[in-house]
Amino acid sequence: MKAKQPRIAEIQTLRGFAFLAVVLQHAIGHYAYLPEAGIADGAMLAIELIAAKFAVPVFIFITGLVLFYNYQERVHASSFIRKRCKDIVLPYLIWSAIYEIAFREDGIPLGQELKRIYEYGLTGTASYHLWYVIMVIQLYLLFPLIQQGVFRIRAACSTRQIVALLIVLTIGYIWLTALQGTISDAVIEWNLPVLTPLFSEYADRNALYFFIYFVMGMVAGLNMNRWKQLLLQWKTIGISLYVLVACALFYKIVSHFSVNGKIIIQYNDTLLVQPFMAVFLMISVVAMYIVALAFQEHASERFKRIFNYLGHYSYGAYLAHALMLTAATFVTDRYLLGWNVSLRTIVAFVLCTLLSVFVAQLLSRFPLGRLLTGTPAMKKG
């Protein structure tokens, strides 16, 4: 049996960062559009949202990195997919049913309810955060084929040719994000089974529109030492570029708060699949990895343990967090009514994080509970 690859210390830290960023985004989504949210709240929440938008791209990046790092030889498709069905798909399906039941409409017959659970499980629409899981499941299912293609390209091409191909893919991806609306209109007109909904109604969970982050993870996973070396060598430029583009995005967001002379807080400029955001998010992935490397080098052991803990339970906590956010915002809306919207957002974020990780950790202690988290309890030490 082939020996396991050495553990990448910063990956759990990166997962922890991404999980916190997801929760923060959804807490912002609850409070940003309240009538009492003023322009100052809109600006503050815009800064927080920009800082948190790396979450989904980083999760996809980690998926690509870990898969290509751990599977340096050709995978056996059946055993690979079986494991992912157990660890990723099954918990997702159970939580889809939980969300459908928890937020069900009154008076719906049982047969119709079961049909809806099936449809929601297939489309990731049982809750607003499950779109990501459906999207990443596509990458897992396609990985054996993707891996074969990558290995053939590596064997047939020189390093220079591969770099050129990566540049073309990057430019092509940015162009693709600009064409999403055009593609959607075309497939609606063609009315093709599967493809029409995948590129129109459910385009936001089509893995094609997120492939570049998986490719970035692939590049890192296949060239781990060189990847880290380059990031450390160019860290000042990487972080500076991130700050510069983040400032430009902030200006863009705030400039669109004024609509027909009215102040309307909206964050459409941060939608993931559009050219400027694609550039920002690719830079964000690099910047967050640089931060994770610095964290591993300089943080105290206590903070490292905290983020290792967050990273370990991140999938189960992610699945649970929408339900926990409902509980958290119930508390903040009831007991902090009249507080500043930005402060209520932060309190809800903290409460949701604590509840989500606690639930994931508690469930992981039990054999049946693990079916809901895909992760065993963390070993002591």
C-alpha positions as a Python dict, from the first residue, in 0.01 Angstrom:
ca = {
    (1, 'M'): (0, 0, 0),
    (2, 'K'): (126, 345, -90),
    (3, 'A'): (228, 555, 212),
    (4, 'K'): (10, 854, 299),
    (5, 'Q'): (130, 1197, 198),
    (6, 'P'): (264, 1418, 480),
    (7, 'R'): (-5, 1631, 643),
    (8, 'I'): (-35, 1992, 522),
    (9, 'A'): (-58, 2188, 847),
    (10, 'E'): (-216, 2503, 705),
    (11, 'I'): (-508, 2327, 533),
    (12, 'Q'): (-720, 2296, 847),
    (13, 'T'): (-644, 2660, 926),
    (14, 'L'): (-758, 2756, 578),
    (15, 'R'): (-1077, 2551, 624),
    (16, 'G'): (-1137, 2730, 953),
    (17, 'F'): (-1094, 3069, 784),
    (18, 'A'): (-1337, 2971, 508),
    (19, 'F'): (-1602, 2841, 748),
    (20, 'L'): (-1593, 3161, 955),
    (21, 'A'): (-1619, 3363, 634),
    (22, 'V'): (-1929, 3170, 521),
    (23, 'V'): (-2106, 3228, 852),
    (24, 'L'): (-2017, 3598, 845),
    (25, 'Q'): (-2154, 3635, 491),
    (26, 'H'): (-2485, 3480, 587),
    (27, 'A'): (-2513, 3687, 906),
    (28, 'I'): (-2458, 3995, 690),
    (29, 'G'): (-2727, 3869, 451),
    (30, 'H'): (-2978, 3862, 738),
    (31, 'Y'): (-2913, 4217, 859),
    (32, 'A'): (-2790, 4422, 563),
    (33, 'Y'): (-3134, 4480, 412),
    (34, 'L'): (-3326, 4573, 728),
    (35, 'P'): (-3502, 4912, 708),
    (36, 'E'): (-3299, 5042, 1004),
    (37, 'A'): (-2966, 4970, 830),
    (38, 'G'): (-2808, 5306, 749),
    (39, 'I'): (-2538, 5408, 505),
    (40, 'A'): (-2270, 5361, 774),
    (41, 'D'): (-2395, 5005, 834),
    (42, 'G'): (-2396, 4943, 461),
    (43, 'A'): (-2033, 5054, 432),
    (44, 'M'): (-1921, 4858, 739),
    (45, 'L'): (-2096, 4543, 622),
    (46, 'A'): (-1949, 4592, 274),
    (47, 'I'): (-1598, 4583, 424),
    (48, 'E'): (-1684, 4267, 618),
    (49, 'L'): (-1843, 4108, 311),
    (50, 'I'): (-1541, 4181, 93),
    (51, 'A'): (-1316, 4029, 359),
    (52, 'A'): (-1536, 3717, 368),
    (53, 'K'): (-1599, 3657, -4),
    (54, 'F'): (-1301, 3423, -34),
    (55, 'A'): (-1496, 3147, 143),
    (56, 'V'): (-1641, 2946, -147),
    (57, 'P'): (-1335, 2982, -377),
    (58, 'V'): (-1107, 2873, -93),
    (59, 'F'): (-1324, 2570, -14),
    (60, 'I'): (-1312, 2471, -383),
    (61, 'F'): (-939, 2537, -393),
    (62, 'I'): (-888, 2313, -88),
    (63, 'T'): (-1091, 2038, -258),
    (64, 'G'): (-867, 2046, -565),
    (65, 'L'): (-548, 2072, -360),
    (66, 'V'): (-627, 1785, -124),
    (67, 'L'): (-748, 1553, -402),
    (68, 'F'): (-445, 1603, -625),
    (69, 'Y'): (-204, 1605, -331),
    (70, 'N'): (-338, 1283, -180),
    (71, 'Y'): (-400, 1099, -508),
    (72, 'Q'): (-70, 1125, -693),
    (73, 'E'): (-153, 797, -868),
    (74, 'R'): (-465, 707, -1064),
    (75, 'V'): (-768, 656, -839),
    (76, 'H'): (-1004, 361, -851),
    (77, 'A'): (-1323, 539, -947),
    (78, 'S'): (-1569, 306, -770),
    (79, 'S'): (-1397, 310, -429),
    (80, 'F'): (-1326, 684, -456),
    (81, 'I'): (-1689, 772, -534),
    (82, 'R'): (-1819, 531, -268),
    (83, 'K'): (-1613, 707, 0),
    (84, 'R'): (-1733, 1052, -113),
    (85, 'C'): (-2094, 934, -113),
    (86, 'K'): (-2053, 826, 248),
    (87, 'D'): (-1861, 1133, 370),
    (88, 'I'): (-2009, 1411, 154),
    (89, 'V'): (-2332, 1309, -21),
    (90, 'L'): (-2507, 1119, 260),
    (91, 'P'): (-2472, 1397, 522),
    (92, 'Y'): (-2587, 1647, 261),
    (93, 'L'): (-2900, 1443, 177),
    (94, 'I'): (-2990, 1402, 545),
    (95, 'W'): (-2951, 1775, 609),
    (96, 'S'): (-3155, 1853, 296),
    (97, 'A'): (-3440, 1651, 445),
    (98, 'I'): (-3395, 1824, 782),
    (99, 'Y'): (-3416, 2170, 624),
    (100, 'E'): (-3718, 2079, 414),
    (101, 'I'): (-3900, 1947, 722),
    (102, 'A'): (-3787, 2234, 947),
    (103, 'F'): (-3904, 2503, 705),
    (104, 'R'): (-4194, 2315, 545),
    (105, 'E'): (-4516, 2489, 455),
    (106, 'D'): (-4824, 2386, 650),
    (107, 'G'): (-5084, 2164, 489),
    (108, 'I'): (-4864, 1995, 229),
    (109, 'P'): (-4958, 1625, 178),
    (110, 'L'): (-4694, 1366, 270),
    (111, 'G'): (-4652, 1244, -89),
    (112, 'Q'): (-4585, 1594, -214),
    (113, 'E'): (-4349, 1652, 77),
    (114, 'L'): (-4143, 1343, -13),
    (115, 'K'): (-4130, 1454, -377),
    (116, 'R'): (-4004, 1795, -271),
    (117, 'I'): (-3734, 1639, -51),
    (118, 'Y'): (-3615, 1440, -355),
    (119, 'E'): (-3615, 1750, -577),
    (120, 'Y'): (-3440, 1964, -317),
    (121, 'G'): (-3177, 1696, -262),
    (122, 'L'): (-3108, 1683, -635),
    (123, 'T'): (-3086, 2060, -681),
    (124, 'G'): (-2946, 2187, -350),
    (125, 'T'): (-3246, 2412, -289),
    (126, 'A'): (-3361, 2287, 53),
    (127, 'S'): (-3167, 2577, 206),
    (128, 'Y'): (-2980, 2876, 69),
    (129, 'H'): (-2634, 2740, 158),
    (130, 'L'): (-2667, 2391, 9),
    (131, 'W'): (-2602, 2508, -348),
    (132, 'Y'): (-2230, 2485, -271),
    (133, 'V'): (-2250, 2117, -175),
    (134, 'I'): (-2431, 2023, -497),
    (135, 'M'): (-2167, 2213, -692),
    (136, 'V'): (-1870, 2049, -520),
    (137, 'I'): (-2028, 1702, -550),
    (138, 'Q'): (-1999, 1748, -927),
    (139, 'L'): (-1624, 1796, -888),
    (140, 'Y'): (-1591, 1483, -674),
    (141, 'L'): (-1787, 1274, -924),
    (142, 'L'): (-1579, 1405, -1214),
    (143, 'F'): (-1244, 1380, -1036),
    (144, 'P'): (-1142, 1035, -1169),
    (145, 'L'): (-1190, 1163, -1526),
    (146, 'I'): (-1027, 1500, -1452),
    (147, 'Q'): (-729, 1325, -1294),
    (148, 'Q'): (-676, 1105, -1600),
    (149, 'G'): (-684, 1409, -1826),
    (150, 'V'): (-441, 1602, -1608),
    (151, 'F'): (-195, 1312, -1593),
    (152, 'R'): (-201, 1279, -1973),
    (153, 'I'): (-140, 1651, -2019),
    (154, 'R'): (151, 1644, -1773),
    (155, 'A'): (306, 1351, -1957),
    (156, 'A'): (265, 1507, -2301),
    (157, 'C'): (349, 1875, -2235),
    (158, 'S'): (653, 2068, -2123),
    (159, 'T'): (642, 2299, -1820),
    (160, 'R'): (626, 2602, -2048),
    (161, 'Q'): (330, 2457, -2238),
    (162, 'I'): (148, 2379, -1913),
    (163, 'V'): (202, 2736, -1787),
    (164, 'A'): (67, 2869, -2118),
    (165, 'L'): (-237, 2641, -2085),
    (166, 'L'): (-301, 2767, -1731),
    (167, 'I'): (-286, 3127, -1851),
    (168, 'V'): (-535, 3046, -2128),
    (169, 'L'): (-765, 2874, -1876),
    (170, 'T'): (-751, 3178, -1647),
    (171, 'I'): (-834, 3423, -1925),
    (172, 'G'): (-1098, 3184, -2057),
    (173, 'Y'): (-1259, 3161, -1713),
    (174, 'I'): (-1284, 3539, -1676),
    (175, 'W'): (-1441, 3554, -2023),
    (176, 'L'): (-1680, 3271, -1931),
    (177, 'T'): (-1810, 3464, -1630),
    (178, 'A'): (-1896, 3753, -1863),
    (179, 'L'): (-2094, 3517, -2087),
    (180, 'Q'): (-2308, 3354, -1818),
    (181, 'G'): (-2621, 3552, -1908),
    (182, 'T'): (-2576, 3490, -2281),
    (183, 'I'): (-2525, 3117, -2225),
    (184, 'S'): (-2834, 3104, -2003),
    (185, 'D'): (-3051, 3275, -2267),
    (186, 'A'): (-2924, 3037, -2537),
    (187, 'V'): (-2989, 2713, -2345),
    (188, 'I'): (-3336, 2832, -2242),
    (189, 'E'): (-3417, 2880, -2609),
    (190, 'W'): (-3276, 2536, -2698),
    (191, 'N'): (-3471, 2370, -2414),
    (192, 'L'): (-3229, 2079, -2362),
    (193, 'P'): (-3292, 1822, -2087),
    (194, 'V'): (-3053, 1863, -1789),
    (195, 'L'): (-2834, 2121, -1967),
    (196, 'T'): (-3100, 2393, -1981),
    (197, 'P'): (-3168, 2400, -1604),
    (198, 'L'): (-2797, 2347, -1527),
    (199, 'F'): (-2698, 2657, -1725),
    (200, 'S'): (-3000, 2871, -1642),
    (201, 'E'): (-3210, 2817, -1329),
    (202, 'Y'): (-2928, 2635, -1148),
    (203, 'A'): (-2630, 2807, -1309),
    (204, 'D'): (-2515, 2932, -968),
    (205, 'R'): (-2434, 2570, -872),
    (206, 'N'): (-2283, 2461, -1203),
    (207, 'A'): (-1925, 2350, -1133),
    (208, 'L'): (-1812, 2486, -1471),
    (209, 'Y'): (-1856, 2840, -1339),
    (210, 'F'): (-1614, 2770, -1053),
    (211, 'F'): (-1358, 2545, -1222),
    (212, 'I'): (-1065, 2789, -1198),
    (213, 'Y'): (-1045, 2759, -818),
    (214, 'F'): (-1031, 2381, -849),
    (215, 'V'): (-754, 2420, -1109),
    (216, 'M'): (-564, 2647, -869),
    (217, 'G'): (-594, 2377, -603),
    (218, 'M'): (-476, 2116, -852),
    (219, 'V'): (-166, 2322, -935),
    (220, 'A'): (-87, 2368, -566),
    (221, 'G'): (-151, 2003, -478),
    (222, 'L'): (75, 1870, -754),
    (223, 'N'): (353, 2119, -676),
    (224, 'M'): (319, 2171, -301),
    (225, 'N'): (672, 2277, -213),
    (226, 'R'): (708, 2505, -514),
    (227, 'W'): (364, 2656, -447),
    (228, 'K'): (460, 2753, -92),
    (229, 'Q'): (800, 2877, -203),
    (230, 'L'): (646, 3109, -463),
    (231, 'L'): (385, 3243, -221),
    (232, 'L'): (646, 3323, 42),
    (233, 'Q'): (870, 3481, -220),
    (234, 'W'): (591, 3704, -354),
    (235, 'K'): (387, 3749, -34),
    (236, 'T'): (423, 4128, -16),
    (237, 'I'): (305, 4171, -375),
    (238, 'G'): (25, 3916, -324),
    (239, 'I'): (-116, 4086, -13),
    (240, 'S'): (-72, 4436, -160),
    (241, 'L'): (-258, 4335, -475),
    (242, 'Y'): (-538, 4185, -264),
    (243, 'V'): (-575, 4507, -62),
    (244, 'L'): (-569, 4721, -376),
    (245, 'V'): (-838, 4519, -556),
    (246, 'A'): (-1045, 4497, -235),
    (247, 'C'): (-1040, 4877, -209),
    (248, 'A'): (-1152, 4904, -571),
    (249, 'L'): (-1436, 4660, -501),
    (250, 'F'): (-1540, 4858, -193),
    (251, 'Y'): (-1556, 5178, -398),
    (252, 'K'): (-1760, 4998, -664),
    (253, 'I'): (-2008, 4863, -407),
    (254, 'V'): (-2061, 5193, -224),
    (255, 'S'): (-2098, 5387, -550),
    (256, 'H'): (-2398, 5165, -631),
    (257, 'F'): (-2577, 5236, -301),
    (258, 'S'): (-2742, 5532, -474),
    (259, 'V'): (-3022, 5428, -712),
    (260, 'N'): (-3235, 5701, -874),
    (261, 'G'): (-3140, 5943, -598),
    (262, 'K'): (-3234, 5696, -321),
    (263, 'I'): (-2995, 5520, -84),
    (264, 'I'): (-3044, 5146, -136),
    (265, 'I'): (-2797, 4908, 26),
    (266, 'Q'): (-2719, 4625, -215),
    (267, 'Y'): (-2420, 4406, -285),
    (268, 'N'): (-2477, 4282, -640),
    (269, 'D'): (-2118, 4371, -723),
    (270, 'T'): (-2004, 4083, -498),
    (271, 'L'): (-2190, 3807, -684),
    (272, 'L'): (-1935, 3535, -748),
    (273, 'V'): (-1968, 3475, -1121),
    (274, 'Q'): (-1869, 3802, -1290),
    (275, 'P'): (-1536, 3915, -1436),
    (276, 'F'): (-1415, 4164, -1173),
    (277, 'M'): (-1510, 3928, -889),
    (278, 'A'): (-1335, 3640, -1065),
    (279, 'V'): (-1010, 3839, -1064),
    (280, 'F'): (-1061, 3946, -702),
    (281, 'L'): (-1142, 3592, -585),
    (282, 'M'): (-840, 3435, -755),
    (283, 'I'): (-620, 3693, -582),
    (284, 'S'): (-811, 3625, -258),
    (285, 'V'): (-726, 3254, -269),
    (286, 'V'): (-357, 3337, -298),
    (287, 'A'): (-379, 3601, -23),
    (288, 'M'): (-560, 3370, 218),
    (289, 'Y'): (-303, 3096, 166),
    (290, 'I'): (-27, 3346, 244),
    (291, 'V'): (-216, 3444, 561),
    (292, 'A'): (-259, 3076, 656),
    (293, 'L'): (116, 3016, 614),
    (294, 'A'): (193, 3320, 830),
    (295, 'F'): (-61, 3201, 1088),
    (296, 'Q'): (105, 2860, 1109),
    (297, 'E'): (443, 3022, 1158),
    (298, 'H'): (356, 3294, 1408),
    (299, 'A'): (31, 3205, 1590),
    (300, 'S'): (31, 3059, 1940),
    (301, 'E'): (-36, 2688, 1986),
    (302, 'R'): (-375, 2769, 2139),
    (303, 'F'): (-490, 2958, 1829),
    (304, 'K'): (-356, 2683, 1605),
    (305, 'R'): (-560, 2427, 1799),
    (306, 'I'): (-872, 2644, 1769),
    (307, 'F'): (-845, 2670, 1391),
    (308, 'N'): (-750, 2304, 1357),
    (309, 'Y'): (-1069, 2229, 1552),
    (310, 'L'): (-1275, 2459, 1327),
    (311, 'G'): (-1123, 2304, 1016),
    (312, 'H'): (-1186, 1949, 1134),
    (313, 'Y'): (-1558, 2008, 1193),
    (314, 'S'): (-1606, 2258, 910),
    (315, 'Y'): (-1820, 2037, 683),
    (316, 'G'): (-2069, 1931, 951),
    (317, 'A'): (-2075, 2286, 1088),
    (318, 'Y'): (-2133, 2421, 737),
    (319, 'L'): (-2431, 2191, 686),
    (320, 'A'): (-2578, 2290, 1024),
    (321, 'H'): (-2503, 2662, 1023),
    (322, 'A'): (-2813, 2785, 839),
    (323, 'L'): (-3033, 2629, 1108),
    (324, 'M'): (-2805, 2763, 1381),
    (325, 'L'): (-2814, 3111, 1223),
    (326, 'T'): (-3193, 3103, 1252),
    (327, 'A'): (-3151, 3040, 1625),
    (328, 'A'): (-2877, 3303, 1658),
    (329, 'T'): (-3074, 3576, 1480),
    (330, 'F'): (-3382, 3489, 1688),
    (331, 'V'): (-3175, 3567, 1999),
    (332, 'T'): (-3023, 3886, 1860),
    (333, 'D'): (-3353, 4012, 1715),
    (334, 'R'): (-3534, 3948, 2041),
    (335, 'Y'): (-3280, 4063, 2299),
    (336, 'L'): (-3074, 4317, 2103),
    (337, 'L'): (-3359, 4497, 1931),
    (338, 'G'): (-3261, 4858, 1878),
    (339, 'W'): (-2890, 4781, 1873),
    (340, 'N'): (-2675, 4894, 1584),
    (341, 'V'): (-2723, 4662, 1283),
    (342, 'S'): (-2348, 4605, 1242),
    (343, 'L'): (-2313, 4499, 1607),
    (344, 'R'): (-2611, 4264, 1583),
    (345, 'T'): (-2451, 4108, 1275),
    (346, 'I'): (-2129, 4035, 1465),
    (347, 'V'): (-2314, 3893, 1768),
    (348, 'A'): (-2525, 3667, 1541),
    (349, 'F'): (-2208, 3558, 1360),
    (350, 'V'): (-2036, 3460, 1687),
    (351, 'L'): (-2342, 3278, 1823),
    (352, 'C'): (-2397, 3090, 1497),
    (353, 'T'): (-2031, 2985, 1479),
    (354, 'L'): (-2032, 2851, 1835),
    (355, 'L'): (-2362, 2667, 1790),
    (356, 'S'): (-2267, 2517, 1453),
    (357, 'V'): (-1931, 2383, 1565),
    (358, 'F'): (-2081, 2254, 1892),
    (359, 'V'): (-2354, 2065, 1703),
    (360, 'A'): (-2102, 1920, 1454),
    (361, 'Q'): (-1868, 1813, 1733),
    (362, 'L'): (-2151, 1661, 1937),
    (363, 'L'): (-2293, 1466, 1643),
    (364, 'S'): (-1948, 1336, 1545),
    (365, 'R'): (-1916, 1162, 1882),
    (366, 'F'): (-2186, 909, 1786),
    (367, 'P'): (-2184, 654, 1501),
    (368, 'L'): (-2526, 767, 1375),
    (369, 'G'): (-2436, 1132, 1427),
    (370, 'R'): (-2139, 1093, 1198),
    (371, 'L'): (-2385, 1031, 915),
    (372, 'L'): (-2480, 1399, 954),
    (373, 'T'): (-2124, 1536, 964),
    (374, 'G'): (-1912, 1301, 750),
    (375, 'T'): (-1637, 1340, 1011),
    (376, 'P'): (-1535, 1131, 1312),
    (377, 'A'): (-1478, 1298, 1647),
    (378, 'M'): (-1141, 1471, 1671),
    (379, 'K'): (-876, 1263, 1845),
    (380, 'K'): (-724, 1416, 2156),
    (381, 'G'): (-366, 1531, 2120),
}
